Amino acid sequence: SQQGEEDPQALSIQEGENATMNCSYKTSINNLQWYRQNSGRGLVHLILIRSNEREKHSGRLRVTLDTSKKSSSLLITASRAADTASYFCATDWLETSGSRLTFGEGTQLTVNP
Amino acid sequence: DTEVTQTPKHLVMGMTNKKSLKCEQHMGHRAMYWYKQKAKKPPELMFVYSYEKLSINESVPSRFSPECPNSSLLNLHLHALQPEDSALYLCASSQGPTLEQYFGPGTRLTVT
């Protein structure tokens, strides 16, 4: 399985602090994506980083990718209570029958006001 | 319009019922997906449609039957479900199989 593993499983911080979540995967990928999910809702795409990229920014989000270590990290700076959610990394892998995304176990982030 | 809609939002059904979940997108996406998600777990892929044809079935039991009537619509027909099928069912679409996916809000299914 190429399922990503994320750590920590849960993270609790104060508003204004930075939050870092990590994702590891097992085989070569074309790209890696991060999604956010508020409780009981659909997932929202945050950022996609391609295998030939090392770092990407989007607003308060910073994603890094280290293909040699098969790992990625998501940094949320200056966190807000509204950032409270589950965060999933998703990797792609290719099979003869097609391509799909496989999601990691997720990190539950709680930002306390 | 970057929205994926799903109906119904909640569904309670008995094990002998037949029901359908519906999903719609108007972004011109050619790939559409059904996922199943249990509490505190990641989404698990069930089916992928590419250009209205079923391209991936993740060994899903036949009591789940997907259908793609056209490029904007995706249905999931349910029959003789088990209580363990209770979950959040998510629909998603994308331009391509490994590009960013847009998710609907999901249908919370309870099988009694």
Short mmCIF file of N, CA and C in Angstrom, two decimals, chain B residues 17-109:
data_model
loop_
_atom_site.label_atom_id
_atom_site.label_comp_id
_atom_site.label_asym_id
_atom_site.label_seq_id
_atom_site.Cartn_x
_atom_site.Cartn_y
_atom_site.Cartn_z
N ASN B 17 -34.08 -1.96 2.10
CA ASN B 17 -34.45 -0.83 1.25
C ASN B 17 -33.55 -0.71 0.03
N LYS B 18 -34.07 0.02 -0.95
CA LYS B 18 -33.27 0.46 -2.10
C LYS B 18 -33.30 1.98 -2.11
N LYS B 19 -32.15 2.58 -2.16
CA LYS B 19 -32.06 4.03 -2.22
C LYS B 19 -30.92 4.43 -3.15
N SER B 20 -30.87 5.71 -3.49
CA SER B 20 -29.80 6.21 -4.35
C SER B 20 -29.23 7.50 -3.79
N LEU B 21 -27.93 7.64 -3.92
CA LEU B 21 -27.25 8.90 -3.62
C LEU B 21 -26.94 9.59 -4.95
N LYS B 22 -27.05 10.92 -4.92
CA LYS B 22 -26.83 11.66 -6.17
C LYS B 22 -25.73 12.70 -5.98
N CYS B 23 -25.00 12.94 -7.04
CA CYS B 23 -23.89 13.88 -7.05
C CYS B 23 -23.91 14.64 -8.37
N GLU B 24 -23.64 15.94 -8.31
CA GLU B 24 -23.67 16.74 -9.54
C GLU B 24 -22.56 17.78 -9.51
N GLN B 25 -21.91 17.97 -10.65
CA GLN B 25 -20.90 19.03 -10.79
C GLN B 25 -21.04 19.66 -12.17
N HIS B 26 -20.75 20.96 -12.23
CA HIS B 26 -20.86 21.69 -13.50
C HIS B 26 -19.55 22.40 -13.81
N MET B 27 -18.44 21.75 -13.46
CA MET B 27 -17.13 22.33 -13.72
C MET B 27 -16.50 21.75 -14.97
N GLY B 28 -17.22 20.88 -15.66
CA GLY B 28 -16.67 20.27 -16.86
C GLY B 28 -15.62 19.21 -16.56
N HIS B 29 -15.58 18.76 -15.29
CA HIS B 29 -14.61 17.73 -14.93
C HIS B 29 -14.98 16.40 -15.55
N ARG B 30 -13.96 15.66 -15.97
CA ARG B 30 -14.21 14.38 -16.62
C ARG B 30 -13.97 13.18 -15.72
N ALA B 31 -13.48 13.43 -14.53
CA ALA B 31 -13.28 12.34 -13.58
C ALA B 31 -14.18 12.59 -12.37
N MET B 32 -14.88 11.55 -11.95
CA MET B 32 -15.75 11.65 -10.78
C MET B 32 -15.55 10.42 -9.91
N TYR B 33 -15.75 10.61 -8.61
CA TYR B 33 -15.36 9.60 -7.64
C TYR B 33 -16.42 9.42 -6.55
N TRP B 34 -16.50 8.21 -6.05
CA TRP B 34 -17.22 7.94 -4.80
C TRP B 34 -16.20 7.46 -3.77
N TYR B 35 -16.30 8.05 -2.56
CA TYR B 35 -15.50 7.64 -1.43
C TYR B 35 -16.43 7.28 -0.27
N LYS B 36 -15.94 6.41 0.58
CA LYS B 36 -16.62 6.08 1.83
C LYS B 36 -15.69 6.50 2.95
N GLN B 37 -16.27 7.16 3.97
CA GLN B 37 -15.44 7.60 5.08
C GLN B 37 -16.11 7.25 6.40
N LYS B 38 -15.39 6.49 7.22
CA LYS B 38 -15.82 6.20 8.57
C LYS B 38 -15.26 7.27 9.50
N ALA B 39 -15.88 7.36 10.67
CA ALA B 39 -15.48 8.40 11.63
C ALA B 39 -13.99 8.29 11.97
N LYS B 40 -13.31 9.43 11.95
CA LYS B 40 -11.91 9.56 12.32
C LYS B 40 -10.97 8.74 11.43
N LYS B 41 -11.43 8.44 10.21
CA LYS B 41 -10.60 7.72 9.25
C LYS B 41 -10.52 8.52 7.96
N PRO B 42 -9.54 8.23 7.11
CA PRO B 42 -9.47 8.93 5.83
C PRO B 42 -10.51 8.40 4.86
N PRO B 43 -10.80 9.15 3.82
CA PRO B 43 -11.72 8.65 2.79
C PRO B 43 -11.11 7.42 2.10
N GLU B 44 -11.97 6.46 1.82
CA GLU B 44 -11.54 5.26 1.08
C GLU B 44 -12.20 5.28 -0.30
N LEU B 45 -11.38 5.17 -1.32
CA LEU B 45 -11.91 5.19 -2.67
C LEU B 45 -12.78 3.97 -2.94
N MET B 46 -13.95 4.23 -3.57
CA MET B 46 -14.83 3.13 -3.96
C MET B 46 -14.80 2.96 -5.47
N PHE B 47 -15.13 4.03 -6.19
CA PHE B 47 -15.26 3.97 -7.65
C PHE B 47 -14.67 5.24 -8.27
N VAL B 48 -14.16 5.06 -9.49
CA VAL B 48 -13.72 6.19 -10.30
C VAL B 48 -14.37 6.08 -11.67
N TYR B 49 -14.96 7.18 -12.12
CA TYR B 49 -15.46 7.28 -13.49
C TYR B 49 -14.58 8.27 -14.23
N SER B 50 -14.16 7.87 -15.42
CA SER B 50 -13.37 8.74 -16.29
C SER B 50 -14.07 8.81 -17.62
N TYR B 51 -14.42 10.01 -18.05
CA TYR B 51 -15.18 10.19 -19.29
C TYR B 51 -16.40 9.28 -19.31
N GLU B 52 -17.12 9.29 -18.19
CA GLU B 52 -18.40 8.61 -18.03
C GLU B 52 -18.29 7.09 -18.05
N LYS B 53 -17.08 6.58 -18.01
CA LYS B 53 -16.91 5.13 -17.97
C LYS B 53 -16.25 4.73 -16.65
N LEU B 54 -16.71 3.63 -16.09
CA LEU B 54 -16.14 3.15 -14.85
C LEU B 54 -14.71 2.68 -15.11
N SER B 55 -13.75 3.33 -14.45
CA SER B 55 -12.36 2.96 -14.67
C SER B 55 -11.75 2.23 -13.48
N ILE B 56 -12.29 2.47 -12.29
CA ILE B 56 -11.76 1.80 -11.10
C ILE B 56 -12.93 1.39 -10.20
N ASN B 57 -12.93 0.12 -9.81
CA ASN B 57 -13.84 -0.39 -8.79
C ASN B 57 -12.95 -1.05 -7.76
N GLU B 58 -12.92 -0.49 -6.57
CA GLU B 58 -12.01 -0.98 -5.54
C GLU B 58 -12.60 -2.19 -4.81
N SER B 59 -13.02 -3.16 -5.60
CA SER B 59 -13.57 -4.40 -5.02
C SER B 59 -14.71 -4.11 -4.06
N VAL B 60 -15.57 -3.20 -4.48
CA VAL B 60 -16.71 -2.82 -3.65
C VAL B 60 -17.81 -3.87 -3.79
N PRO B 61 -18.47 -4.25 -2.69
CA PRO B 61 -19.56 -5.24 -2.77
C PRO B 61 -20.65 -4.80 -3.74
N SER B 62 -21.30 -5.76 -4.38
CA SER B 62 -22.29 -5.46 -5.42
C SER B 62 -23.53 -4.79 -4.89
N ARG B 63 -23.70 -4.72 -3.58
CA ARG B 63 -24.84 -3.99 -3.03
C ARG B 63 -24.69 -2.48 -3.25
N PHE B 64 -23.49 -2.06 -3.67
CA PHE B 64 -23.26 -0.68 -4.11
C PHE B 64 -23.12 -0.71 -5.63
N SER B 65 -23.96 0.07 -6.32
CA SER B 65 -23.93 0.06 -7.77
C SER B 65 -23.82 1.49 -8.29
N PRO B 66 -22.68 1.85 -8.88
CA PRO B 66 -22.54 3.23 -9.36
C PRO B 66 -23.13 3.39 -10.76
N GLU B 67 -23.44 4.63 -11.08
CA GLU B 67 -23.97 4.94 -12.41
C GLU B 67 -23.56 6.36 -12.77
N CYS B 68 -23.17 6.57 -14.01
CA CYS B 68 -22.82 7.91 -14.48
C CYS B 68 -23.67 8.22 -15.70
N PRO B 69 -24.85 8.79 -15.51
CA PRO B 69 -25.77 9.04 -16.63
C PRO B 69 -25.22 10.03 -17.66
N ASN B 70 -24.46 11.01 -17.20
CA ASN B 70 -23.82 11.97 -18.11
C ASN B 70 -22.60 12.57 -17.41
N SER B 71 -21.94 13.48 -18.07
CA SER B 71 -20.67 13.98 -17.56
C SER B 71 -20.82 14.82 -16.29
N SER B 72 -22.05 15.21 -15.94
CA SER B 72 -22.25 16.06 -14.76
C SER B 72 -22.81 15.31 -13.57
N LEU B 73 -23.32 14.12 -13.81
CA LEU B 73 -24.05 13.41 -12.76
C LEU B 73 -23.39 12.09 -12.40
N LEU B 74 -23.48 11.78 -11.13
CA LEU B 74 -22.97 10.50 -10.64
C LEU B 74 -23.95 10.00 -9.59
N ASN B 75 -24.38 8.77 -9.73
CA ASN B 75 -25.30 8.17 -8.77
C ASN B 75 -24.63 6.98 -8.08
N LEU B 76 -25.09 6.70 -6.89
CA LEU B 76 -24.69 5.47 -6.20
C LEU B 76 -25.95 4.80 -5.70
N HIS B 77 -26.28 3.66 -6.32
CA HIS B 77 -27.48 2.93 -5.96
C HIS B 77 -27.16 1.93 -4.85
N LEU B 78 -28.03 1.91 -3.85
CA LEU B 78 -27.79 1.13 -2.65
C LEU B 78 -28.89 0.10 -2.49
N HIS B 79 -28.52 -1.12 -2.20
CA HIS B 79 -29.52 -2.18 -2.03
C HIS B 79 -29.00 -3.23 -1.07
N ALA B 80 -29.87 -3.60 -0.12
CA ALA B 80 -29.54 -4.65 0.85
C ALA B 80 -28.25 -4.35 1.60
N LEU B 81 -28.15 -3.13 2.10
CA LEU B 81 -26.94 -2.75 2.83
C LEU B 81 -26.91 -3.36 4.22
N GLN B 82 -25.72 -3.33 4.80
CA GLN B 82 -25.50 -3.84 6.13
C GLN B 82 -25.24 -2.68 7.09
N PRO B 83 -25.46 -2.88 8.38
CA PRO B 83 -25.20 -1.78 9.33
C PRO B 83 -23.77 -1.24 9.24
N GLU B 84 -22.81 -2.10 8.91
CA GLU B 84 -21.42 -1.63 8.82
C GLU B 84 -21.18 -0.73 7.61
N ASP B 85 -22.19 -0.61 6.74
CA ASP B 85 -22.08 0.32 5.61
C ASP B 85 -22.40 1.76 6.01
N SER B 86 -22.86 1.93 7.24
CA SER B 86 -23.13 3.28 7.74
C SER B 86 -21.83 4.09 7.73
N ALA B 87 -21.89 5.26 7.09
CA ALA B 87 -20.68 6.07 6.92
C ALA B 87 -21.06 7.38 6.24
N LEU B 88 -20.07 8.22 6.04
CA LEU B 88 -20.21 9.43 5.22
C LEU B 88 -19.77 9.07 3.80
N TYR B 89 -20.64 9.28 2.83
CA TYR B 89 -20.30 8.98 1.45
C TYR B 89 -20.03 10.29 0.72
N LEU B 90 -18.84 10.38 0.20
CA LEU B 90 -18.37 11.60 -0.44
C LEU B 90 -18.23 11.40 -1.94
N CYS B 91 -18.67 12.40 -2.66
CA CYS B 91 -18.48 12.46 -4.09
C CYS B 91 -17.43 13.52 -4.38
N ALA B 92 -16.64 13.32 -5.42
CA ALA B 92 -15.64 14.31 -5.80
C ALA B 92 -15.50 14.31 -7.30
N SER B 93 -14.93 15.39 -7.82
CA SER B 93 -14.64 15.46 -9.25
C SER B 93 -13.31 16.16 -9.45
N SER B 94 -12.72 15.93 -10.62
CA SER B 94 -11.45 16.59 -10.94
C SER B 94 -11.25 16.60 -12.45
N GLN B 95 -10.32 17.44 -12.88
CA GLN B 95 -9.98 17.48 -14.31
C GLN B 95 -9.33 16.17 -14.75
N GLY B 96 -8.57 15.59 -13.85
CA GLY B 96 -7.88 14.34 -14.13
C GLY B 96 -7.69 13.57 -12.86
N PRO B 97 -7.40 12.27 -12.98
CA PRO B 97 -7.40 11.39 -11.80
C PRO B 97 -6.49 11.81 -10.67
N THR B 98 -5.36 12.45 -10.92
CA THR B 98 -4.45 12.77 -9.83
C THR B 98 -4.32 14.27 -9.61
N LEU B 99 -5.23 15.04 -10.20
CA LEU B 99 -5.23 16.48 -9.99
C LEU B 99 -6.11 16.82 -8.80
N GLU B 100 -6.16 18.09 -8.45
CA GLU B 100 -6.93 18.45 -7.26
C GLU B 100 -8.38 18.04 -7.43
N GLN B 101 -8.93 17.51 -6.34
CA GLN B 101 -10.30 17.04 -6.35
C GLN B 101 -11.19 18.00 -5.59
N TYR B 102 -12.39 18.19 -6.12
CA TYR B 102 -13.39 19.01 -5.47
C TYR B 102 -14.43 18.07 -4.87
N PHE B 103 -14.64 18.22 -3.57
CA PHE B 103 -15.53 17.32 -2.85
C PHE B 103 -16.89 17.97 -2.59
N GLY B 104 -17.91 17.13 -2.62
CA GLY B 104 -19.21 17.55 -2.13
C GLY B 104 -19.26 17.45 -0.62
N PRO B 105 -20.34 17.90 0.00
CA PRO B 105 -20.46 17.90 1.46
C PRO B 105 -20.72 16.51 2.04
N GLY B 106 -21.08 15.57 1.17
CA GLY B 106 -21.29 14.20 1.64
C GLY B 106 -22.72 13.89 2.00
N THR B 107 -23.02 12.60 2.00
CA THR B 107 -24.29 12.07 2.50
C THR B 107 -23.99 11.21 3.71
N ARG B 108 -24.59 11.54 4.83
CA ARG B 108 -24.42 10.74 6.05
C ARG B 108 -25.45 9.62 6.00
N LEU B 109 -24.97 8.39 5.81
CA LEU B 109 -25.85 7.23 5.66
C LEU B 109 -25.86 6.41 6.93
#
